[in-house]
Structures are given as structure tokens and as C-alpha cells.
GROMACS .gro file of C-alpha atoms in nm:
model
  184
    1UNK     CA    1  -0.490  -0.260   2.089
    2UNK     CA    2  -0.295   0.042   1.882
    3UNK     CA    3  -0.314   0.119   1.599
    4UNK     CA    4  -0.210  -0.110   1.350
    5UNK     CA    5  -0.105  -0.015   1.016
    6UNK     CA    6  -0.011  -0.293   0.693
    7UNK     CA    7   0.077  -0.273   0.353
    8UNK     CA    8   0.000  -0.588   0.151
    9UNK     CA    9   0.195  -0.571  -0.155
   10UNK     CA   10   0.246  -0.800  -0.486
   11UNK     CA   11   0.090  -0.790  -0.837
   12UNK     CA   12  -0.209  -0.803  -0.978
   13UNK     CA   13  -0.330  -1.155  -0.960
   14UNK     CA   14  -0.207  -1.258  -0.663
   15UNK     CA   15  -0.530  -1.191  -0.419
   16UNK     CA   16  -0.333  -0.890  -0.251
   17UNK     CA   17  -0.662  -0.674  -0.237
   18UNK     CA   18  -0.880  -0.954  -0.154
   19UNK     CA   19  -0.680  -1.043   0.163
   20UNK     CA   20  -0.702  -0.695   0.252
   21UNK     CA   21  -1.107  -0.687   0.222
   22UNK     CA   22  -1.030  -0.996   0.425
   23UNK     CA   23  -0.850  -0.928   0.697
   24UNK     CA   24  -1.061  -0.532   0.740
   25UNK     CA   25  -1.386  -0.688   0.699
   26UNK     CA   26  -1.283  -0.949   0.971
   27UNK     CA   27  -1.178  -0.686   1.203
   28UNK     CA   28  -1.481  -0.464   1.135
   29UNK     CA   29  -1.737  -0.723   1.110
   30UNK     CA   30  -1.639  -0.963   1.390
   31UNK     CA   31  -1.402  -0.798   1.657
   32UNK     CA   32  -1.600  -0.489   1.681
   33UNK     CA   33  -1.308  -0.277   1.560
   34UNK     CA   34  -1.255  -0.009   1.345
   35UNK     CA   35  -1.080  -0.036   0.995
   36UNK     CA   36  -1.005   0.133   0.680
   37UNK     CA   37  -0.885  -0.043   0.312
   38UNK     CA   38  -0.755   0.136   0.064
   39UNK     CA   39  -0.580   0.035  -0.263
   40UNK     CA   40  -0.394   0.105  -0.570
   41UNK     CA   41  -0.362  -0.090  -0.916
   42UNK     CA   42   0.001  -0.057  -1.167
   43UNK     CA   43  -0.075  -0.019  -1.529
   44UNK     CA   44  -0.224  -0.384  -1.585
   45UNK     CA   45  -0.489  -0.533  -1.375
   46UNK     CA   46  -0.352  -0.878  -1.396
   47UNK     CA   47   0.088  -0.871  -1.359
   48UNK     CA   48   0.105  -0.480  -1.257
   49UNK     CA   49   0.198  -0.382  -0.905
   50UNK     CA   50  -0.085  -0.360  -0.635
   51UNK     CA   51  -0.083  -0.233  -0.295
   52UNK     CA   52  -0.370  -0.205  -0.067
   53UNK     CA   53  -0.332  -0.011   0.250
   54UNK     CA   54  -0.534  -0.157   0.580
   55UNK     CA   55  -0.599   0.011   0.948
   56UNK     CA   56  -0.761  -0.146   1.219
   57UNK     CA   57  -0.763   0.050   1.535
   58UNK     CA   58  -1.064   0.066   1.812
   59UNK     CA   59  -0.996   0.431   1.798
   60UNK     CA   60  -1.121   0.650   1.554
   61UNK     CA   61  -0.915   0.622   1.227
   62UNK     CA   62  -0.907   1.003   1.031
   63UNK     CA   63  -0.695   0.925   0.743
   64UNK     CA   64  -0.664   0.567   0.528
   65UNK     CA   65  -0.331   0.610   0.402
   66UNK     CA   66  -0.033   0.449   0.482
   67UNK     CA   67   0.304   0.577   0.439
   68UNK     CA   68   0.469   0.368   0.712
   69UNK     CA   69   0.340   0.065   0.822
   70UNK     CA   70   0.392  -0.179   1.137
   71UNK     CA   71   0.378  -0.503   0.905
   72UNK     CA   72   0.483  -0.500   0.529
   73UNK     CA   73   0.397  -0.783   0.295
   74UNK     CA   74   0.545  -0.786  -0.022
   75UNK     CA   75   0.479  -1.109  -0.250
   76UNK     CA   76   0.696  -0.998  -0.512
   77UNK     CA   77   1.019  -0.874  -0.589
   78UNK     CA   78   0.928  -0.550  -0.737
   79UNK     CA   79   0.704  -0.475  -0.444
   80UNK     CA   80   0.992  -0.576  -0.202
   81UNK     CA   81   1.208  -0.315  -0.386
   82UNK     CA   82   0.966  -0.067  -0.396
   83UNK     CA   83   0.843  -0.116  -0.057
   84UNK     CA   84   1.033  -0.187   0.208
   85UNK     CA   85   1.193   0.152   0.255
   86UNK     CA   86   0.870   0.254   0.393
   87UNK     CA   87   0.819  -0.012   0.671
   88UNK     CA   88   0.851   0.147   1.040
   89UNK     CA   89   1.144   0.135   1.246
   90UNK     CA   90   1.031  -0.204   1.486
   91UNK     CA   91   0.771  -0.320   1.205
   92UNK     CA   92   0.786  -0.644   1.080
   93UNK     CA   93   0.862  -0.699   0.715
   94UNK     CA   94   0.680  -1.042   0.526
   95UNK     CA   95   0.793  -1.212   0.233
   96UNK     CA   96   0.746  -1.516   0.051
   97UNK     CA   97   1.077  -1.721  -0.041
   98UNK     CA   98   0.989  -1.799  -0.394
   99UNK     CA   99   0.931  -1.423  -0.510
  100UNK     CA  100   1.100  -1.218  -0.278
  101UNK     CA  101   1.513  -1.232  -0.230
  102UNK     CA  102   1.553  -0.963   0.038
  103UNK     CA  103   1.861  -0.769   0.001
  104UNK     CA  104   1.800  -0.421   0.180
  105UNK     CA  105   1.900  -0.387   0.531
  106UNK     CA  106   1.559  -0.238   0.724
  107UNK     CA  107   1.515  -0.165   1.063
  108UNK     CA  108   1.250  -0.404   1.111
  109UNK     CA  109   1.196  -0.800   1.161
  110UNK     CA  110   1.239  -1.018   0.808
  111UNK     CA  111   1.093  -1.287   0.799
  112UNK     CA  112   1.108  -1.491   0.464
  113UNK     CA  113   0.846  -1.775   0.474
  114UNK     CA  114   0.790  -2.078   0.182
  115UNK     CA  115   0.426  -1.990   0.189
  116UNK     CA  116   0.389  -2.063  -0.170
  117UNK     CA  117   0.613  -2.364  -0.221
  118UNK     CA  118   0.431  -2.465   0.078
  119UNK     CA  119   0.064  -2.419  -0.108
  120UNK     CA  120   0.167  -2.615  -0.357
  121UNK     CA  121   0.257  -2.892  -0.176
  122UNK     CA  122   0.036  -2.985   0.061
  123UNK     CA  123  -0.283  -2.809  -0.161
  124UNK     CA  124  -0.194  -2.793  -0.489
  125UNK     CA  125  -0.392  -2.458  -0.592
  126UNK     CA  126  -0.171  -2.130  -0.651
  127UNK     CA  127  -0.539  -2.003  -0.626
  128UNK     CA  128  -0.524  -1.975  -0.249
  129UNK     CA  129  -0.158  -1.875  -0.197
  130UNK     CA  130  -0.344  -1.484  -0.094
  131UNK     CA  131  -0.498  -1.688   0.199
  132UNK     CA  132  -0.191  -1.840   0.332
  133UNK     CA  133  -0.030  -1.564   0.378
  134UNK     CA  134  -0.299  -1.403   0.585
  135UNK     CA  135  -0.277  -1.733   0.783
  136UNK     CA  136   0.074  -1.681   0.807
  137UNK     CA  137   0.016  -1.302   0.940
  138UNK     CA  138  -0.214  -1.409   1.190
  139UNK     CA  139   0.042  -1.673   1.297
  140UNK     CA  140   0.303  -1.382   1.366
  141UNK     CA  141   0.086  -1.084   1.456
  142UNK     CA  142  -0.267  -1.200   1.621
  143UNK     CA  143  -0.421  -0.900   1.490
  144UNK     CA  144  -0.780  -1.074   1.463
  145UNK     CA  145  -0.889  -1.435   1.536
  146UNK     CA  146  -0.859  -1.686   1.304
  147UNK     CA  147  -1.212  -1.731   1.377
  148UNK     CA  148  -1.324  -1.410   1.230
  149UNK     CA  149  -1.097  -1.456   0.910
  150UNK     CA  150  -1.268  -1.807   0.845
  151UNK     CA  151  -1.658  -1.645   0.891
  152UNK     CA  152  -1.541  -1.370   0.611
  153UNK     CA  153  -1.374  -1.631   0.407
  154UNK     CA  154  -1.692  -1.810   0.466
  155UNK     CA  155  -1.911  -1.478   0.315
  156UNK     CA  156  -1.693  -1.417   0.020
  157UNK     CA  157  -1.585  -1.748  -0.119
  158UNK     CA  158  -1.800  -1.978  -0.337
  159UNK     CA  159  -1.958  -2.286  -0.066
  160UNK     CA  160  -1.746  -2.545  -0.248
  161UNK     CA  161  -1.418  -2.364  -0.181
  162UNK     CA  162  -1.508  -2.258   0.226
  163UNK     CA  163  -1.258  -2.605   0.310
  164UNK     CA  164  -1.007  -2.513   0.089
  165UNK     CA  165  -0.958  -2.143   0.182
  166UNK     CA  166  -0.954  -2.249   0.522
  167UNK     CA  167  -0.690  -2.565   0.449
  168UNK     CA  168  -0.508  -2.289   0.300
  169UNK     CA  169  -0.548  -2.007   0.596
  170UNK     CA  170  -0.430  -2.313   0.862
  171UNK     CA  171  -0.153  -2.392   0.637
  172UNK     CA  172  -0.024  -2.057   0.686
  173UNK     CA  173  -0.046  -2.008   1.042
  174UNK     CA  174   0.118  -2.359   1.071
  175UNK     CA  175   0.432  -2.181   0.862
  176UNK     CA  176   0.452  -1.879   1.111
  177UNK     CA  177   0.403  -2.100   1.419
  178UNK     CA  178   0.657  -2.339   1.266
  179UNK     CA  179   0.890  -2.041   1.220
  180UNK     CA  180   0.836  -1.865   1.557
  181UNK     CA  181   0.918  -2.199   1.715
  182UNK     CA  182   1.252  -2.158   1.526
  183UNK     CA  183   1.202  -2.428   1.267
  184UNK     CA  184   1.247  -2.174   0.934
   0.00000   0.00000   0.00000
């Protein structure tokens, strides 16, 4: 596997550093990889912009930061604007449909998904809308098993929300298989 570099990005609120842990402690914990998280809050904790910074690698990793990434999720607008300058050339570029209008050309793949109109129809719960879109990474870019996302979602969530999170996590990947199958 190389090196894989992401930028989750959104507001505060939203579960952008919380996927992060997610997806790290998954890769750390379970596939035997190596992974760094790093992340950074706006002015507000809840509303302000947040970005959190992930590597996994099975090679050494010497530095945590991220200035351009292989995969770029942005869950808002601002973040989107901010953002996607910095996604590498041949990267892949995530947004939701609800919060995100892309309007910059990149020189990576854009793919716009309904994750959160999608949440709230078929779950109901804004709550896990942070879990979805991992789902929906996973779906695109296989960078762990789904497996190993579920046993950390299993550590770190209350016991009556493990179904839930995980409804949430399949509902996602059912978006990006839906969408790689060339449904939109």
C-alpha cells in the first residue's frame, strides 16, 4: 500500500475529527499499519471550520502534516472553498450534495454524494452523518476494511448506538458503490 494522505474537512459539529480517530485507529489497531491524526479547530468549537489531517502508510511516517492530500473531504462549503486547492493532482475530491456546490475546476476526481439527505432518510439521525461518509470513503477508496471501522466504532460508541453507527457506515458504502456502478 503507499502512502495515503486525507484531509477530512467541515465544521465543528459535524464528527470531522471523530471520523478521523476512526478511520487511524482502524488502520493502526486492526490492519497492522501505521498512521498519524492530526487536527485543527476555527474560532468556535461548535460551527467554526475543522480539519483533521490522517496518514496511514506501512512505512514509517516522519511528519503528520498534510499539505496535499490523495482524498479531500470537505462537508461544507467553506471547507470546499478553502480546501480544495490543496488536493493532489490524481486525488480524489469528496463532497456531500447538501453542503458543498463545487465550482472550482481541480485536477482530481469529484465526486458529489447525497450522504446526508441520504441519512436522513433511511436513519433519521443527523448524529451519524460523520459515519456515512467514512462508509462512503471506504466504498470509493478501500483504504481499511469495513471490518476494522465497525470494531473501532464498536470501542468508541455508547453499546446502544453500535447498530446505528454501523446502519449508518453501510449506508454510506451503499452510496459510493451505488455511484461507482454509475447510478449518482
Amino acid at each position: 500500500m503507499q502512502r495515503t494522505r486525507i484531509v477530512f474537512s467541515g465544521s465543528g459539529g459535524q464528527g470531522v475529527i471523530t471520523a478521523a480517530i476512526i478511520l487511524a485507529e482502524a488502520a493502526v489497531i486492526h490492519e497492522g499499519m501505521n498512521a498519524t491524526q492530526s487536527q485543527s479547530y476555527g474560532a468556535a468549537a461548535r460551527g467554526g471550520a475543522t480539519r483533521s489531517d490522517i496518514i496511514i502508510s506501512e512505512d514509517d511516517i516522519f511528519f503528520p502534516g498534510v499539505t496535499q492530500p490523495n482524498i479531500l473531504i470537505c462537508l461544507t462549503q467553506e471547507a470546499y472553498t478553502t480546501f480544495a486547492p490543496i488536493v493532489r493532482p490524481g486525488g480524489t475530491l469528496l463532497t456531500d450534495t447538501r453542503f458543498v456546490t463545487t465550482t472550482r475546476k481541480v485536477d482530481a476526481k469529484q465526486i458529489e454524494l447525497p450522504i446526508y439527505e441520504s441519512v436522513m432518510e433511511k436513519i433519521g439521525k443527523p448524529i451519524v452523518f460523520n459515519i456515512s461518509v467514512l462508509g462512503a470513503l471506504l466504498g470509493i477508496h478501500p483504504i481499511v476494511r469495513m471490518e476494522s471501522l465497525l470494531a473501532v466504532v464498536k470501542e468508541r460508541v455508547p453499546k446502544d448506538f453500535i447498530q446505528l453507527n454501523t446502519d449508518a457506515m453501510e449506508l454510506g458504502y451503499k452510496i459510493a458503490e451505488n455511484y461507482l456502478q454509475g447510478g449518482r
